[in-house]
mmCIF file of C-alpha atoms and ligand atoms in Angstrom:
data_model
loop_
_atom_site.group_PDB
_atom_site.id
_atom_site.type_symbol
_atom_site.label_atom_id
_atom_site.label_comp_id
_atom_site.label_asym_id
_atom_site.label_seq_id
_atom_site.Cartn_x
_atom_site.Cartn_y
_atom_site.Cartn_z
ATOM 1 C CA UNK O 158 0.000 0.000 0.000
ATOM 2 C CA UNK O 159 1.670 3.162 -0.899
ATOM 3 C CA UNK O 160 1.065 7.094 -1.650
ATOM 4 C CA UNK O 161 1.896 9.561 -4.380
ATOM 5 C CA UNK O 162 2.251 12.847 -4.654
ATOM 6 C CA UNK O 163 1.356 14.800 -7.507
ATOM 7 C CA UNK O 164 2.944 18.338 -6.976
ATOM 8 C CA UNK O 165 5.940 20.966 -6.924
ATOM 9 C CA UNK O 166 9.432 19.417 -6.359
ATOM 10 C CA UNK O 167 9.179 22.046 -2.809
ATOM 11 C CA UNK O 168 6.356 20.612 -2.124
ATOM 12 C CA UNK O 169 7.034 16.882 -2.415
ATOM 13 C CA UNK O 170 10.420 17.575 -0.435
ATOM 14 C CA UNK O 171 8.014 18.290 2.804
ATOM 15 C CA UNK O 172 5.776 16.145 2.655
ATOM 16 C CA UNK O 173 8.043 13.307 2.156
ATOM 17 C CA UNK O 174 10.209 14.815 5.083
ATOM 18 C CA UNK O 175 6.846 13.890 7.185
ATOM 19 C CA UNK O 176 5.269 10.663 5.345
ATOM 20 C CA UNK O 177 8.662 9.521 6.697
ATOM 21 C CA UNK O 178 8.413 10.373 10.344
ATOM 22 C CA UNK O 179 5.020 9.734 10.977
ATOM 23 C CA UNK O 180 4.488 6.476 8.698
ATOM 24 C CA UNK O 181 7.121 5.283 7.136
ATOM 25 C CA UNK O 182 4.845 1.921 6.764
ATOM 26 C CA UNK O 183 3.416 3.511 3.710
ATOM 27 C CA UNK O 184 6.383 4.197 0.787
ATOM 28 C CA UNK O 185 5.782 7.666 -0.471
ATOM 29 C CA UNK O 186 6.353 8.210 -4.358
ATOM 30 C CA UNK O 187 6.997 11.700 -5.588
ATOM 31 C CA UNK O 188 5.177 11.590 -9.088
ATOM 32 C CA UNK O 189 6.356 10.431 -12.025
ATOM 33 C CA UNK O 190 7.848 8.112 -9.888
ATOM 34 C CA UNK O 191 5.058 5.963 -8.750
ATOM 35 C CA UNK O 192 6.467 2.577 -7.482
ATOM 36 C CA UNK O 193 4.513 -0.613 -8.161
ATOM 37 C CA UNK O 194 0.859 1.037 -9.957
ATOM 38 C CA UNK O 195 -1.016 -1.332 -8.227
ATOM 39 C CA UNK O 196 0.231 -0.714 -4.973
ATOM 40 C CA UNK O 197 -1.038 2.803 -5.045
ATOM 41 C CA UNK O 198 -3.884 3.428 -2.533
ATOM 42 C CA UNK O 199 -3.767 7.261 -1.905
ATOM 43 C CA UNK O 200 -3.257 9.908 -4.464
ATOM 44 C CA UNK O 201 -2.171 13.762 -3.209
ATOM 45 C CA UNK O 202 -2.936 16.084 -5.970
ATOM 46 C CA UNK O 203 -3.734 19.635 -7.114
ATOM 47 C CA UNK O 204 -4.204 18.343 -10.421
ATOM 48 C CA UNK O 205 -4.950 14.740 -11.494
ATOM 49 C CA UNK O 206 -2.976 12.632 -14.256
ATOM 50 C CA UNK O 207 -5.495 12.419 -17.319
ATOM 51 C CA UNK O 208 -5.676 8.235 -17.334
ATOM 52 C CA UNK O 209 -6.102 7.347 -13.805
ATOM 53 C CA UNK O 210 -8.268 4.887 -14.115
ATOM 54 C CA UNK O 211 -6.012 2.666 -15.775
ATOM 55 C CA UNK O 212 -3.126 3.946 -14.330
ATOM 56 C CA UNK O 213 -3.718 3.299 -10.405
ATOM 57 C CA UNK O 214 -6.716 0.439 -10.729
ATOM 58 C CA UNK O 215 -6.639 -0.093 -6.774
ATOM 59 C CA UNK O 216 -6.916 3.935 -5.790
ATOM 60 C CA UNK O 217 -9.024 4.513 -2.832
ATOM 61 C CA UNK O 218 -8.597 7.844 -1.324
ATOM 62 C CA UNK O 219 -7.742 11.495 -3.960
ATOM 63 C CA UNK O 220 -6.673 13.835 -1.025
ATOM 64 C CA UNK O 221 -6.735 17.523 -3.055
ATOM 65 C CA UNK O 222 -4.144 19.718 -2.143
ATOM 66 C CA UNK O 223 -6.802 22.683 -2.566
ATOM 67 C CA UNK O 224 -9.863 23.723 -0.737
ATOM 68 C CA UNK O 225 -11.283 23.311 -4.101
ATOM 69 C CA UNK O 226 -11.726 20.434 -6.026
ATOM 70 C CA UNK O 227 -13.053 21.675 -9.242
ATOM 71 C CA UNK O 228 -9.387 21.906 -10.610
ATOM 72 C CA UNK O 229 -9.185 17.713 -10.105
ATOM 73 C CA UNK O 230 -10.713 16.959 -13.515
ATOM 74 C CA UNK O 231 -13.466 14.904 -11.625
ATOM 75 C CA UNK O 232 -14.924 13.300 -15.246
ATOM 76 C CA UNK O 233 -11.380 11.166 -14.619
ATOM 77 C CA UNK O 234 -11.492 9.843 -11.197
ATOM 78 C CA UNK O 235 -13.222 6.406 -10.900
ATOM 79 C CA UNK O 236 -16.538 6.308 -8.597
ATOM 80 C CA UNK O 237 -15.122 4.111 -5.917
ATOM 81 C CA UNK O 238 -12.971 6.507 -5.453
ATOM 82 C CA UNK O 239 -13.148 8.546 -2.438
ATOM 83 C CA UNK O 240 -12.564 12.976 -2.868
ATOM 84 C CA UNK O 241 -11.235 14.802 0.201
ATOM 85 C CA UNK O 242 -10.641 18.382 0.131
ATOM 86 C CA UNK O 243 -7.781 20.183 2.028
ATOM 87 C CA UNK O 244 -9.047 21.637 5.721
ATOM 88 C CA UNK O 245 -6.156 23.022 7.388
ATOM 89 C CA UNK O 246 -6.030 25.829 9.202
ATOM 90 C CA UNK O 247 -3.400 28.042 7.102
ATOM 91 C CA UNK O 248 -5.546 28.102 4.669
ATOM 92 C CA UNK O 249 -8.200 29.340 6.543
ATOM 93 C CA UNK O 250 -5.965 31.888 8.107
ATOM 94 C CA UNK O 251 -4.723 33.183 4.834
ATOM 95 C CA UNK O 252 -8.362 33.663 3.096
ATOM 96 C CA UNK O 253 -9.314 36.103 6.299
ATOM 97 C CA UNK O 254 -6.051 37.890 5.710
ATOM 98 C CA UNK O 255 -6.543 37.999 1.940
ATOM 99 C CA UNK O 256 -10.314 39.177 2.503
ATOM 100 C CA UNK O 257 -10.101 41.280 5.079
ATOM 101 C CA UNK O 258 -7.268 43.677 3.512
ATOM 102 C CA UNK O 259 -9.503 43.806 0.459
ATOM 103 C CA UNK O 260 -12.845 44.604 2.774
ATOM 104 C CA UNK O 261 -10.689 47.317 4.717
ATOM 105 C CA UNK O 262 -9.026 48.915 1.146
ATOM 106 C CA UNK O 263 -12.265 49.250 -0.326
ATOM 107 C CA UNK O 264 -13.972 50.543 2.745
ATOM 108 C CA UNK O 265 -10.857 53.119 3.357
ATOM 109 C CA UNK O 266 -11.072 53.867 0.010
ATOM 110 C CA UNK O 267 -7.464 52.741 -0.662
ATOM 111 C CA UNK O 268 -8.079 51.486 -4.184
ATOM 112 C CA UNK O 269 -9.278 55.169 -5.078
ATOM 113 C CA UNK O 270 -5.866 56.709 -3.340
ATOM 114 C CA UNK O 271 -3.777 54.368 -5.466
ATOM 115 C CA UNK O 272 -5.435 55.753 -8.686
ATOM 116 C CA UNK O 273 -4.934 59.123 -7.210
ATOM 117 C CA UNK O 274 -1.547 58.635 -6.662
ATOM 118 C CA UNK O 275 -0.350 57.895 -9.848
ATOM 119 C CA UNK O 276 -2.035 61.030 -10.931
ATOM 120 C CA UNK O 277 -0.311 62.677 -8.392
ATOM 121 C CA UNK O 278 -3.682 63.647 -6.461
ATOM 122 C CA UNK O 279 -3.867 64.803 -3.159
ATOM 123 C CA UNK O 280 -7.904 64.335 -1.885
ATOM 124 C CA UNK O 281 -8.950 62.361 1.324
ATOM 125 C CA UNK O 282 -12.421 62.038 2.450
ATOM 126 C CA UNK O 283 -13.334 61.603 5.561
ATOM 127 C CA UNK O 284 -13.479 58.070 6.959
ATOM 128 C CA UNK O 285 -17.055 56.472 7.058
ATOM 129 C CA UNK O 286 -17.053 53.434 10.084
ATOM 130 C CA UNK O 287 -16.621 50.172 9.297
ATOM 131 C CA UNK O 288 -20.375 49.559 10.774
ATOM 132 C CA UNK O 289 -21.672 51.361 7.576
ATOM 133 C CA UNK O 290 -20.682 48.999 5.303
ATOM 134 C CA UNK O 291 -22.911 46.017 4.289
ATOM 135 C CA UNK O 292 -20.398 43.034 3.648
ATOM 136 C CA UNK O 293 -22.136 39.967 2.149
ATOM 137 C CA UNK O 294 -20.374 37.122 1.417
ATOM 138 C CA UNK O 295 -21.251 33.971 -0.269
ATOM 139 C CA UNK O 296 -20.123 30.586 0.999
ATOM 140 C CA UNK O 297 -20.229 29.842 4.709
ATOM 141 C CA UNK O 298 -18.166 27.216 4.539
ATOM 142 C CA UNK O 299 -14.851 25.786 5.964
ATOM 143 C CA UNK O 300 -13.454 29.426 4.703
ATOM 144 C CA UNK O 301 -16.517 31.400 4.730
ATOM 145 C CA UNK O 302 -17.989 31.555 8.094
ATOM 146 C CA UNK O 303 -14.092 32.313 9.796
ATOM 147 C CA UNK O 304 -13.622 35.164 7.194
ATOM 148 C CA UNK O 305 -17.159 36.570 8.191
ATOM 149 C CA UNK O 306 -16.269 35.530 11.745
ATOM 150 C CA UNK O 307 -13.363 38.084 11.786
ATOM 151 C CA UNK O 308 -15.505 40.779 9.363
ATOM 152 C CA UNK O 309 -17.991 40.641 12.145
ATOM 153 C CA UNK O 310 -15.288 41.626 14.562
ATOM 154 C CA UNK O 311 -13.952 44.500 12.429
ATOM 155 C CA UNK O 312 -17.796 45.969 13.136
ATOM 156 C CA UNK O 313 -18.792 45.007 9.412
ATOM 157 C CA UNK O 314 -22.182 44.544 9.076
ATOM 158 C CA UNK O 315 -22.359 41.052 7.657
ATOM 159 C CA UNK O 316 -24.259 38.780 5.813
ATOM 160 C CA UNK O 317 -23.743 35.301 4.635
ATOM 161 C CA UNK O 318 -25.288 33.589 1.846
ATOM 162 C CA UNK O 319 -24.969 30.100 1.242
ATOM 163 C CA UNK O 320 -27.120 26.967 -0.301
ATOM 164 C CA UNK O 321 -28.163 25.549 2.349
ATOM 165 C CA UNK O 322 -29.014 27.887 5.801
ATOM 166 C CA UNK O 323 -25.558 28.224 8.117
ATOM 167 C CA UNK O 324 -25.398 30.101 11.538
ATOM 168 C CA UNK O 325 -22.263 32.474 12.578
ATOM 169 C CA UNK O 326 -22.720 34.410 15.241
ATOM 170 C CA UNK O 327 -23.435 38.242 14.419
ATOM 171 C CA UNK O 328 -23.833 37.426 10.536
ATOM 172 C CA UNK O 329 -27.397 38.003 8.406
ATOM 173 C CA UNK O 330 -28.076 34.515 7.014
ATOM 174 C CA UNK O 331 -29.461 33.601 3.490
ATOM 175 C CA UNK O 332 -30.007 30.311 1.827
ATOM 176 C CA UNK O 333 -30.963 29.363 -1.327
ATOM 177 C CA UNK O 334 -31.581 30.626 -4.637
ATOM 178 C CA UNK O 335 -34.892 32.278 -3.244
ATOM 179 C CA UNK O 336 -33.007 34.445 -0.492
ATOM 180 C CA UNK O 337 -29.798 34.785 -3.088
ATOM 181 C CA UNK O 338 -31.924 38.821 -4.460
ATOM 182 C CA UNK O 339 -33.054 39.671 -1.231
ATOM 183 C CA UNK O 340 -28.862 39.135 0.366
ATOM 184 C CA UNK O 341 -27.778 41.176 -2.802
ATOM 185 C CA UNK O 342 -29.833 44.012 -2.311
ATOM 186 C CA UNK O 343 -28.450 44.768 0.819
ATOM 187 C CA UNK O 344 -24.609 43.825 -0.309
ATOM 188 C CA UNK O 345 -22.203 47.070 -0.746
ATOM 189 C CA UNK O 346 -19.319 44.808 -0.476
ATOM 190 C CA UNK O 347 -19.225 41.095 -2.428
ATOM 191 C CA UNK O 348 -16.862 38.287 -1.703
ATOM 192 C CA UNK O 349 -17.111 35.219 -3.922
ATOM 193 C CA UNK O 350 -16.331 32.144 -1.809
ATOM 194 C CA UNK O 351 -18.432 28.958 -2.986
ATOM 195 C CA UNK O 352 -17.245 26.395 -4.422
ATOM 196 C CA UNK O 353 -17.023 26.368 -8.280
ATOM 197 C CA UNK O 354 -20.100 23.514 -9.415
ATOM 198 C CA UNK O 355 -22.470 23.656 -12.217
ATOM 199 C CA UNK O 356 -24.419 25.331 -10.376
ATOM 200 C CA UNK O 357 -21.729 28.134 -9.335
ATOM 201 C CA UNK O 358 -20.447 28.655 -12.865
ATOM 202 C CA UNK O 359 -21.200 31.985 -14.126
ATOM 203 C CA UNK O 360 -22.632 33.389 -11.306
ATOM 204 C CA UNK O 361 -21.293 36.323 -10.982
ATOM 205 C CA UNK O 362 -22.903 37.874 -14.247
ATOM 206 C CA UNK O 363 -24.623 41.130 -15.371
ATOM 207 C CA UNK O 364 -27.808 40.109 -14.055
ATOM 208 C CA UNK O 365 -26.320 39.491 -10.320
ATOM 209 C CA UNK O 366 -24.513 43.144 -10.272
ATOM 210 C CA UNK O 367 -27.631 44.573 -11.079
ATOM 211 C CA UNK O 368 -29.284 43.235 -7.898
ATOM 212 C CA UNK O 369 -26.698 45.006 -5.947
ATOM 213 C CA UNK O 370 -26.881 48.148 -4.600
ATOM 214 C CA UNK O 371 -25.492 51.001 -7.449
ATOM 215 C CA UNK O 372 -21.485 51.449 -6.894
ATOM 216 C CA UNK O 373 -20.873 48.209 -4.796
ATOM 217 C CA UNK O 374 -17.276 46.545 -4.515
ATOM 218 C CA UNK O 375 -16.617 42.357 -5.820
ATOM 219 C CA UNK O 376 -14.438 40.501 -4.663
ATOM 220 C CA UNK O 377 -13.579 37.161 -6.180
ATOM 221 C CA UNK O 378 -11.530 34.846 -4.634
ATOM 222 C CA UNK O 379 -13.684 31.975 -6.077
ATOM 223 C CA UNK O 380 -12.292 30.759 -9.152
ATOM 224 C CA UNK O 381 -12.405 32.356 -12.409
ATOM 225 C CA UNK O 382 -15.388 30.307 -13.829
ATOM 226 C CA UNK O 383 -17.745 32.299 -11.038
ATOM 227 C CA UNK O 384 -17.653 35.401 -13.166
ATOM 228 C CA UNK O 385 -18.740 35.842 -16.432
ATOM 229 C CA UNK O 386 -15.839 38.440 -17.473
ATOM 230 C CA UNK O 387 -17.397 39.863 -20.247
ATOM 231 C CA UNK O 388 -19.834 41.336 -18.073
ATOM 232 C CA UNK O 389 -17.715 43.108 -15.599
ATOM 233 C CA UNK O 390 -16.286 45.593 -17.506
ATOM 234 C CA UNK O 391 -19.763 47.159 -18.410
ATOM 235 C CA UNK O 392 -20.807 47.136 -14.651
ATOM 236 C CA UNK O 393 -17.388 49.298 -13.559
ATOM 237 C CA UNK O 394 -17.833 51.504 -16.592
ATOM 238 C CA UNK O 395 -21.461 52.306 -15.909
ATOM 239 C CA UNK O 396 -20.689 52.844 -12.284
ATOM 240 C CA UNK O 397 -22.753 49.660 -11.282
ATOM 241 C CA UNK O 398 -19.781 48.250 -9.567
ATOM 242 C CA UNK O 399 -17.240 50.853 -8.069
ATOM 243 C CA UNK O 400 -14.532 47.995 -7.789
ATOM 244 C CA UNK O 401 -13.376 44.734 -8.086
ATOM 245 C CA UNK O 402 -10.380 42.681 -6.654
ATOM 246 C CA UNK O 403 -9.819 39.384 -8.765
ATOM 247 C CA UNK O 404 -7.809 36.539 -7.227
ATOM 248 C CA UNK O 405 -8.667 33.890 -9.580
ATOM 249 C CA UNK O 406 -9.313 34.579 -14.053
ATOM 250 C CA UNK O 407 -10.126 32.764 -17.185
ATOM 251 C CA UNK O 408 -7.507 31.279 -18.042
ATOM 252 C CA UNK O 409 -4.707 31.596 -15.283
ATOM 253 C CA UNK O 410 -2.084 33.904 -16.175
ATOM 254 C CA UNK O 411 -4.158 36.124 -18.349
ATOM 255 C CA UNK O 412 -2.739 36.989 -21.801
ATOM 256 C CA UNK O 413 -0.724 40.075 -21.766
ATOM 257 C CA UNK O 414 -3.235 41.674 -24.116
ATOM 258 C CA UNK O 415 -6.214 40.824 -21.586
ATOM 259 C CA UNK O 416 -8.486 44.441 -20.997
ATOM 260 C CA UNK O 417 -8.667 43.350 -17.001
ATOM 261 C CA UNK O 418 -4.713 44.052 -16.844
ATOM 262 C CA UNK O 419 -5.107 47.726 -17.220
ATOM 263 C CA UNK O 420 -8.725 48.589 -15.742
ATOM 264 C CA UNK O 421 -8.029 51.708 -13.164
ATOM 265 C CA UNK O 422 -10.787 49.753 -11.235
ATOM 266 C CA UNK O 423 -10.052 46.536 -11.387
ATOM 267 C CA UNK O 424 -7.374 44.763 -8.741
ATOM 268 C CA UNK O 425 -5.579 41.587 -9.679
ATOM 269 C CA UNK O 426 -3.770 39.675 -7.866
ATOM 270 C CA UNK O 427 -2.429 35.782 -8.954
ATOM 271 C CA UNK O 428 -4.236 33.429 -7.334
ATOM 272 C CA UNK O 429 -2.702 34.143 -4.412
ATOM 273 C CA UNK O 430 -5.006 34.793 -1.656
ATOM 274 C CA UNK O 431 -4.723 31.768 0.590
ATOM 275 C CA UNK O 432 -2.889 28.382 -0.319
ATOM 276 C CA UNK O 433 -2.317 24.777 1.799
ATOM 277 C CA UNK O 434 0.972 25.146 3.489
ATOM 278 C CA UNK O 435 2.703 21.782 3.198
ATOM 279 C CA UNK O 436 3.375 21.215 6.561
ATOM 280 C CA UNK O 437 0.137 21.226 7.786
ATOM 281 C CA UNK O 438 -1.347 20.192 4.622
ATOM 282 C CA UNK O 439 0.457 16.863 5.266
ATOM 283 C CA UNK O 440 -0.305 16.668 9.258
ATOM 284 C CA UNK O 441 -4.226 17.274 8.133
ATOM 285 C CA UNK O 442 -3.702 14.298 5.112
ATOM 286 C CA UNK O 443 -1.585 12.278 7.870
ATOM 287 C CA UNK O 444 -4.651 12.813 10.434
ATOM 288 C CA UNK O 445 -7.712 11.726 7.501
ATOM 289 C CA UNK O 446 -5.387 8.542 6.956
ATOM 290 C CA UNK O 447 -5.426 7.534 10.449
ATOM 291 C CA UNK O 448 -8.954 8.086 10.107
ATOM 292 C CA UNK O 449 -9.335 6.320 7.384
ATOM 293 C CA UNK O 450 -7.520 3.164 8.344
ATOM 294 C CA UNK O 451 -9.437 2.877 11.732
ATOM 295 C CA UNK O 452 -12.663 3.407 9.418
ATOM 296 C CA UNK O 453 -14.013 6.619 10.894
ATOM 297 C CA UNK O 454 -15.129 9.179 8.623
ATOM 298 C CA UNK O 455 -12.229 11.419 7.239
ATOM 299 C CA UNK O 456 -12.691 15.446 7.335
ATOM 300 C CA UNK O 457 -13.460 16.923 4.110
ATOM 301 C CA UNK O 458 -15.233 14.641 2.086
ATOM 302 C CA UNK O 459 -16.572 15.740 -1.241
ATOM 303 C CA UNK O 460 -19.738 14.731 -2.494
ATOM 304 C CA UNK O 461 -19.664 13.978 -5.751
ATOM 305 C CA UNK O 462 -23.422 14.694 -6.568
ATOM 306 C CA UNK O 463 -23.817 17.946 -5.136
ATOM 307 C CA UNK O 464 -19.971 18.783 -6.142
ATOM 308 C CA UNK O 465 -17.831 20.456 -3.569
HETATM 309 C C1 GLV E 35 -6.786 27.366 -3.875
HETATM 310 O O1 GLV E 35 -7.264 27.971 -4.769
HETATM 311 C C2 GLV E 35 -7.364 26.212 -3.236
HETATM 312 O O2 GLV E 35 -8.368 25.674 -3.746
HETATM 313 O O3 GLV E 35 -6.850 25.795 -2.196
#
């Protein structure tokens, strides 16, 4: 019974540092290298190899190196085969850093001083409260509800909107498609955190900005296939958004000759906003095993039907 790992060389070089410490019972393959194929139980991956069916014919556990999964190519992985996401708590602590500094630039109006600054213009307005902006996000998950937990404390006004109902303390809640207007309309600030499904895809379109009230802020740090970017630029140039700060695109880099690069209102950053860190990326896969192996259920289990 063995492992592989599907990732960077930097990576690999950490995990394998504590695969080896805590079980060196199971052999650890960095891929290509794979050992014996049928030997492989447990696959560690950001990105799957296209023919794994054939390739490992005894997998059991994918463990994704992401809190998404959507990136895993799940058409390819056979249905026996069991899809855990990555819950560790960098992760977590790196989307509240990522989306609070984004909350706090729009709301101190630090997007507006950069542009001002390269025009070499010297205007402040006065500073509104924090409690005065309406900060809605979508996706109270495993990320979600800690970012709005720490919003909440900034004295944000929050509200959470996810797709099926989900408490945090201090936070407006919305579920379903049939709340997803009335959380919009009372939404100056968005952040995009659901998973990326069918049902996800696109969902940040022309229609959706329009629910929101006039000059409102996005934030995506989603994936790319949330937003329909053909319909953003309209929605800053008519003044329907005021801002948005893009984590994630269609396709990832953007070509050079992409409009989003040079949009005065538009904020990019490169996928960057929170990522597994491998050491406790491998401590959290190292804890699901144990799990596994004494058959309890493992954290993070995706389900395939619904998707995330
Ligand atoms: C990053 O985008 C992740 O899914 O962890």
């Amino acid at each position: 019974m063995s492992i592989v790992f599907h990732h960077t060389p930097e990576r690999a070089k950490i995990w394998s540092e504590k695969f080896a410490k805590a079980r060196p019972d199971i052999p650890f393959h960095i891929w290509p290298e794979t050992g014996p194929k049928e030997d492989v139980r447990y696959l560690a991956a950001w990105k799957t190899p296209d023919d794994l069916a054939t390739l490992f014919p005894n997998l059991e556990v994918l463990f994704s190196l992401g809190a998404g999964i959507d990136q895993l190519n799940l058409a390819n992985v056979p249905p026996g085969v069991k899809i855990i996401r990555m819950v560790e708590s960098s992760l977590v602590e790196g989307m509240i850093e990522y989306v609070l500094w984004a909350v706090l630039s729009f709301h101190r109006d630090m997007f507006r001083y950069a542009r001002q600054q390269r025009e070499h213009v010297w205007d402040g307005s006065h500073n509104r409260p924090a409690k005065l902006y309406r900060v809605g996000l979508m996706g109270m998950g495993e990320l979600g509800s800690p970012v709005l937990e720490k919003l909440v404390s900034f004295g944000y006004e929050c509200r959470g909107w996810s797709r099926s109902r989900r408490e945090v303390p201090g936070v407006k809640s919305f579920a379903g498609a049939g709340e997803l207007d009335a959380f919009l309309a009372e939404t100056d600030i968005l952040v995009c955190l659901v998973p990326l499904t069918d049902a996800t895809r696109g969902i940040l379109n022309r229609s959706l900005f329009e629910k929101l009230p006039k000059g409102a802020c996005l934030i995506n740090c989603g994936r790319g296939g949330h937003l329909v970017q053909d319909d953003l630029i309209p929605a800053l140039d008519s003044g329907q958004l005021s801002q948005a700060v893009l984590d994630v695109a269609t396709p990832e880099p953007l070509p050079p000759e992409h409009p989003f690069w040079n949009h005065p209102r538009i904020f990019l950053t490169p996928h960057i906003a929170s990522a597994a860190q491998s050491d406790t990326a491998a401590e959290a896969v190292l804890a699901n095993l144990r799990r596994y192996e004494a058959g309890e259920p493992m954290t993070g289990v995706i389900d395939t039907g619904r998707g995330y």
